[in-house]
XYZ file of C-alpha atoms in Angstrom:
419
model
C 28.173 -7.979 28.341
C 28.037 -8.469 24.977
C 25.647 -10.319 24.059
C 22.729 -7.235 24.096
C 25.257 -6.523 20.769
C 25.345 -9.574 18.937
C 22.066 -8.502 16.289
C 22.498 -11.006 15.208
C 21.476 -13.516 18.037
C 17.806 -11.194 18.655
C 17.868 -9.914 14.141
C 14.429 -10.868 12.624
C 14.378 -12.856 9.410
C 13.766 -10.078 7.891
C 16.303 -7.326 10.012
C 19.301 -8.865 8.647
C 20.215 -8.926 5.519
C 20.109 -11.213 2.281
C 23.394 -13.395 1.243
C 24.132 -12.565 -2.774
C 25.477 -10.439 -5.298
C 23.648 -6.982 -4.495
C 23.735 -3.191 -4.521
C 20.165 -2.688 -2.937
C 18.476 -3.758 -0.039
C 15.282 -1.907 0.505
C 13.234 -3.179 4.180
C 9.969 -2.577 3.666
C 7.497 -2.082 7.003
C 4.640 -1.161 8.790
C 5.482 1.270 11.631
C 7.729 0.097 13.668
C 8.659 -3.458 12.485
C 11.960 -2.627 13.070
C 13.997 -1.275 9.932
C 15.293 1.510 11.808
C 17.296 -1.072 13.869
C 18.119 -3.044 11.119
C 19.363 -0.440 9.111
C 21.017 0.857 12.412
C 23.049 -2.616 12.548
C 23.680 -3.056 8.899
C 25.182 0.205 9.584
C 27.522 -0.973 12.328
C 28.241 -3.864 9.816
C 30.157 -1.962 7.493
C 31.412 0.298 9.938
C 33.073 -2.032 12.935
C 36.310 -4.617 12.727
C 36.488 -7.203 15.095
C 38.165 -5.064 17.321
C 37.172 -1.886 18.689
C 40.272 0.003 16.509
C 40.313 -3.133 13.632
C 39.151 -1.595 9.940
C 35.621 -2.371 9.005
C 34.269 -3.395 5.714
C 33.428 0.391 4.760
C 35.135 4.303 5.727
C 33.049 6.617 4.633
C 29.020 6.379 5.116
C 26.577 8.666 4.188
C 23.681 9.321 6.322
C 20.029 10.890 4.256
C 17.313 11.393 5.754
C 14.457 13.891 4.687
C 15.944 15.977 6.956
C 19.109 16.508 9.511
C 16.956 16.493 12.282
C 15.602 13.249 11.526
C 18.940 11.654 11.170
C 20.100 13.097 13.488
C 16.719 12.590 16.390
C 16.079 8.772 14.106
C 18.769 7.072 12.591
C 21.567 8.631 14.573
C 20.410 9.569 18.388
C 17.156 7.964 18.375
C 16.170 4.694 21.244
C 16.933 2.536 18.082
C 19.891 4.208 16.218
C 23.385 3.601 15.891
C 24.188 5.479 18.744
C 21.318 2.894 20.628
C 23.020 0.140 18.978
C 26.182 0.525 19.678
C 28.986 -0.812 22.523
C 30.989 1.955 24.476
C 33.881 0.485 22.918
C 32.556 1.188 19.368
C 30.388 3.555 19.792
C 30.917 7.166 17.450
C 31.421 10.294 18.406
C 28.821 12.674 16.905
C 30.253 16.267 15.691
C 27.833 18.252 15.442
C 29.341 21.298 13.365
C 30.660 18.652 10.757
C 27.245 16.463 10.813
C 29.748 13.369 11.288
C 30.129 10.359 12.956
C 33.105 9.249 13.169
C 34.347 5.654 15.311
C 36.718 4.222 17.241
C 39.143 3.313 14.192
C 38.642 6.479 12.063
C 35.316 5.378 9.962
C 32.727 8.839 9.152
C 29.931 8.912 8.067
C 28.094 12.166 7.845
C 24.238 13.433 7.675
C 22.171 14.951 4.726
C 19.173 16.048 4.221
C 16.289 15.053 1.306
C 15.115 19.043 1.117
C 19.092 19.376 -0.042
C 19.786 17.114 -3.474
C 22.579 19.401 -4.552
C 24.083 19.082 -0.871
C 25.554 15.096 -1.861
C 27.128 16.905 -5.050
C 31.156 16.567 -4.685
C 30.943 14.011 -1.747
C 31.348 10.828 -2.094
C 30.966 7.553 -0.595
C 31.318 3.920 -0.411
C 28.515 2.409 1.704
C 25.139 4.297 2.515
C 22.262 3.616 4.870
C 18.270 6.293 3.434
C 15.623 6.537 5.476
C 11.832 7.282 5.282
C 12.261 7.395 1.395
C 8.814 7.080 0.098
C 8.343 10.166 1.932
C 11.436 12.768 1.181
C 9.751 16.038 -1.330
C 12.858 15.766 -3.444
C 13.290 11.623 -3.488
C 14.665 11.597 -7.293
C 17.110 14.462 -7.494
C 18.664 12.847 -3.799
C 17.790 9.855 -5.199
C 20.109 9.952 -8.016
C 22.444 12.985 -6.568
C 23.182 9.373 -4.375
C 23.942 7.648 -6.543
C 26.550 9.102 -8.333
C 28.233 10.317 -4.576
C 28.555 6.165 -3.839
C 31.840 5.334 -5.880
C 34.295 4.997 -2.981
C 35.267 1.029 -2.230
C 35.283 -2.283 -4.842
C 32.414 -3.171 -3.810
C 29.697 0.142 -2.794
C 25.614 -0.852 -1.178
C 22.806 1.564 0.531
C 20.353 -0.017 3.005
C 17.010 1.593 2.462
C 14.516 1.869 5.326
C 10.799 2.483 4.202
C 8.168 2.529 4.947
C 6.251 1.194 1.495
C 4.093 4.238 -0.926
C 3.470 4.651 -4.130
C 5.492 6.157 -5.191
C 8.099 6.604 -8.378
C 11.626 6.381 -7.412
C 10.839 3.463 -5.189
C 8.866 2.031 -7.642
C 11.652 2.284 -10.319
C 13.993 0.418 -7.544
C 12.531 -2.690 -5.976
C 12.243 -3.210 -9.819
C 15.868 -2.920 -10.322
C 18.312 -6.505 -10.770
C 19.992 -5.647 -8.209
C 17.970 -4.589 -5.297
C 17.193 -7.217 -2.345
C 14.204 -6.416 -0.336
C 12.910 -8.048 3.058
C 8.983 -7.005 5.102
C 7.410 -8.081 6.919
C 4.428 -6.304 9.334
C 3.703 -3.797 12.111
C 2.730 -7.578 14.108
C 7.113 -8.436 13.905
C 8.083 -6.635 16.518
C 5.246 -7.003 19.315
C 7.615 -8.043 21.524
C 9.108 -4.186 20.875
C 5.593 -2.737 20.979
C 3.242 -1.415 23.313
C -0.569 -4.107 23.396
C -2.235 -1.233 23.740
C -0.689 0.903 20.717
C -1.542 -2.201 18.426
C -4.862 -3.227 19.819
C -5.053 0.816 18.966
C -3.527 0.965 15.542
C -5.587 -2.443 14.460
C -9.455 -0.685 15.739
C -9.027 2.094 14.006
C -7.066 1.325 9.926
C -7.924 -2.884 10.013
C -9.524 -3.308 6.252
C -8.065 0.125 4.844
C -5.356 0.573 2.156
C -3.335 3.413 5.328
C -3.341 0.426 7.752
C -2.820 -1.638 4.458
C 0.449 0.173 4.226
C 1.449 1.567 6.657
C 0.988 -1.424 9.038
C 1.831 -4.479 6.909
C 4.109 -2.392 4.178
C 2.420 -3.223 1.089
C 3.242 -1.539 -1.368
C -0.414 0.079 -2.519
C 0.260 0.607 -6.939
C -1.797 3.518 -7.551
C -1.655 3.970 -11.420
C -0.949 7.572 -12.733
C -4.373 9.327 -14.090
C -6.447 6.757 -11.450
C -9.889 7.033 -11.483
C -9.574 6.817 -8.034
C -6.906 8.224 -5.583
C -5.649 6.067 -1.824
C -6.250 10.126 -0.295
C -10.419 9.479 -1.802
C -11.231 6.275 -0.560
C -9.227 6.973 2.853
C -11.452 9.350 3.124
C -14.686 7.304 2.924
C -14.780 4.571 4.548
C -17.280 4.318 7.246
C -17.209 0.978 10.562
C -20.644 0.737 11.013
C -23.236 1.356 7.684
C -26.215 2.532 8.125
C -29.956 1.186 7.445
C -30.284 0.227 3.795
C -34.105 0.799 1.690
C -32.502 -1.551 -1.496
C -29.473 -4.128 -1.450
C -27.716 -5.563 -5.091
C -25.496 -8.309 -5.353
C -23.590 -7.758 -8.763
C -22.332 -10.412 -10.876
C -18.857 -10.395 -13.043
C -18.484 -14.110 -13.935
C -15.434 -15.436 -15.610
C -16.034 -17.125 -18.541
C -15.155 -20.521 -18.457
C -14.174 -22.508 -15.265
C -10.760 -23.112 -15.554
C -8.283 -23.082 -12.827
C -6.412 -20.404 -15.220
C -9.592 -18.290 -15.698
C -10.545 -15.026 -14.235
C -11.983 -13.820 -10.591
C -14.963 -13.796 -10.012
C -16.233 -10.581 -8.709
C -19.617 -10.704 -6.865
C -20.253 -6.888 -4.460
C -22.596 -6.159 -1.806
C -23.675 -2.997 -2.685
C -26.709 -0.948 -0.433
C -28.796 2.674 -0.590
C -30.752 4.949 1.371
C -32.616 6.769 -1.163
C -34.407 8.968 1.110
C -35.233 12.520 -0.817
C -34.727 13.799 -4.923
C -32.185 11.075 -6.627
C -29.154 13.613 -5.759
C -29.271 13.415 -1.864
C -28.762 9.852 -2.491
C -26.591 7.767 -0.640
C -25.018 4.245 -1.571
C -22.972 2.129 0.345
C -20.056 -0.770 -0.057
C -21.247 -3.334 2.262
C -18.769 -6.503 1.393
C -16.432 -8.147 -1.855
C -17.373 -11.865 -2.012
C -15.772 -11.707 -5.018
C -13.689 -16.123 -5.527
C -10.146 -16.612 -7.420
C -11.105 -19.651 -10.156
C -14.016 -21.280 -10.008
C -16.191 -23.851 -11.046
C -19.731 -21.785 -12.561
C -21.118 -23.164 -8.839
C -19.495 -22.100 -6.966
C -19.358 -18.312 -7.816
C -23.668 -18.919 -8.168
C -23.388 -20.219 -4.478
C -20.678 -17.812 -3.313
C -23.319 -14.145 -5.208
C -26.592 -16.725 -3.461
C -25.494 -16.399 -0.037
C -24.145 -12.490 0.219
C -27.606 -12.426 -0.716
C -28.951 -13.911 1.261
C -26.104 -12.697 4.156
C -27.093 -9.018 3.685
C -30.692 -9.301 3.093
C -30.494 -8.688 -0.637
C -34.052 -7.454 -3.528
C -31.732 -8.143 -6.333
C -28.780 -10.302 -8.288
C -27.270 -8.792 -11.038
C -25.585 -10.063 -13.249
C -23.206 -9.319 -16.363
C -24.027 -11.552 -19.514
C -21.637 -10.650 -21.982
C -20.022 -14.152 -21.708
C -22.134 -16.568 -20.852
C -25.377 -15.041 -22.011
C -28.219 -16.972 -21.144
C -26.061 -19.402 -19.712
C -25.411 -17.353 -16.873
C -28.461 -16.834 -15.771
C -29.260 -21.128 -15.605
C -26.454 -21.486 -13.576
C -27.849 -18.849 -11.218
C -31.870 -20.722 -11.598
C -29.929 -24.033 -10.785
C -28.850 -22.768 -7.388
C -32.215 -20.279 -6.883
C -35.119 -21.568 -8.997
C -36.610 -17.906 -6.581
C -33.278 -15.657 -6.898
C -34.156 -12.421 -8.603
C -32.111 -12.169 -11.221
C -31.519 -8.584 -13.339
C -29.509 -9.586 -16.982
C -27.055 -6.669 -18.225
C -24.917 -6.890 -21.535
C -22.640 -4.057 -21.769
C -22.562 -2.511 -24.623
C -19.928 -0.274 -24.112
C -15.378 -0.761 -22.618
C -15.358 -0.539 -19.565
C -13.861 2.461 -18.713
C -17.149 4.203 -20.577
C -19.436 2.132 -17.383
C -16.938 3.034 -14.440
C -15.991 7.102 -15.258
C -19.699 8.380 -14.272
C -20.066 5.708 -10.940
C -15.401 8.381 -10.963
C -18.007 10.789 -10.681
C -20.113 9.424 -8.159
C -16.942 8.765 -5.608
C -15.639 12.591 -6.011
C -19.910 14.132 -5.550
C -19.092 12.693 -1.939
C -21.783 10.472 -2.878
C -20.384 6.073 -2.161
C -19.230 4.745 0.974
C -17.229 1.312 1.306
C -17.054 -0.084 5.100
C -13.402 -1.012 6.153
C -11.655 -4.097 4.675
C -12.443 -4.290 0.835
C -9.052 -3.745 0.036
C -7.877 -6.114 -2.740
C -11.515 -3.472 -4.103
C -9.536 -0.757 -3.691
C -6.121 -1.940 -5.436
C -8.697 -2.351 -8.689
C -10.055 0.955 -7.963
C -6.900 2.773 -7.944
C -5.184 0.284 -11.761
C -8.545 1.772 -13.385
C -7.356 4.700 -15.876
C -9.174 7.003 -18.372
C -6.452 4.437 -20.871
C -8.074 0.369 -19.709
C -7.028 -1.317 -16.506
C -3.591 -0.822 -15.696
C -3.385 -3.811 -12.943
C -2.498 -7.486 -12.875
C -5.455 -9.653 -14.670
C -8.870 -7.911 -15.100
C -10.081 -5.974 -13.012
C -13.854 -7.650 -11.770
C -14.239 -6.126 -8.285
C -14.303 -2.964 -9.890
C -17.018 -4.185 -12.672
C -19.386 -5.765 -10.216
C -18.561 -2.597 -8.508
C -19.860 -0.512 -11.891
C -23.168 -2.679 -12.455
C -24.398 -2.383 -8.277
C -23.947 0.922 -8.440
C -25.361 1.720 -12.169
C -28.309 -0.136 -10.139
C -28.950 1.738 -7.684
C -27.779 4.653 -8.202
C -27.210 5.292 -11.632
C -29.810 4.548 -13.882
C -32.588 6.042 -11.312
C -30.849 8.930 -11.439
C -31.403 9.289 -15.529
C -34.747 8.094 -15.165
C -35.256 10.715 -13.027
C -33.881 13.477 -15.330
C -36.064 11.507 -17.788
C -38.864 14.609 -19.222
C -41.952 12.475 -18.832
C -44.133 12.471 -21.496
C -48.070 12.958 -20.220
C -51.073 12.255 -22.213
C -52.967 14.229 -23.980
């Protein structure tokens, strides 16, 4: 009967605590990836001894969730909670009036709500389990109060189980040299999940930023003051585009073809151009960008994208390569219609009018453009705060400038009548 309770035998790799000298262990994963079970089993490993009445490594633990109800219903009484994971002879007793668990060996774990950070002022602990910190409204205040309370024992430690969200306190915790991280997507735990659940959520959210966060367990960065937000991008995603009146492929080529070069941004955008210009809508159809590649490689990739999507024109930035860019493309296809564009303004100045079109609801995205959207959410009014160069965003801006910005400018320009 002991085998079901030997978690080390059943556990997935991301559910086991790493070795080494750490203070905080963050288990970051998608929905249903087994984070709660890992947290509950870690609590057992800290509170239980070799025998039911033997002391464990810890004696006083804090259990911190978004609310007391969440602590009770998920962390303690949930299907993967502490009580469900504990063998009968070691199962702690829940004392509702004192909001605490007490083990047969006398160890205790007290429940706290992140809505009340001050509740952690005064008590002291030698360990803590923190659940879903990334969605707490008072995350920083609660986390700070918990750090002051972890002052017992020789080596107080914290286990944090959370779906990632772009919040400052979580990002700072992940960057701390005393933090270790394990992570996994929802599929890692598929043996314990309904197949219909996986089919449904993957069909609905695969390729979206929400899916990458909630299913893949990826922390999506979003710079403060970004021109595009995750919330905006989630609202504009569609499954199937309408017929297009015009399609362009935009290319932002790297300076060189070396292995250390930036990416080559290649983005396909179409437009529905019915009625007056203000009623036009654009659809971002594909991101065909490629990592460091030779000129011939990225030129072939761009022309293949044109053929695949039936594009009318290739728009290529020529700031870095001048006539060489057009020459490289024409070596692949001498007949390809090219429009060479030259950036006379900075990246932010070019991107801001395009960002305004998004705010007006005039740009939509097909699902599956995660890497492009990541770059968009790192572009701020002060510049790009992501890694490398925003080549995908540059290509996007050139495509939307060609399809939406320039036609609107011509439409508004007063017409000079011949006398």
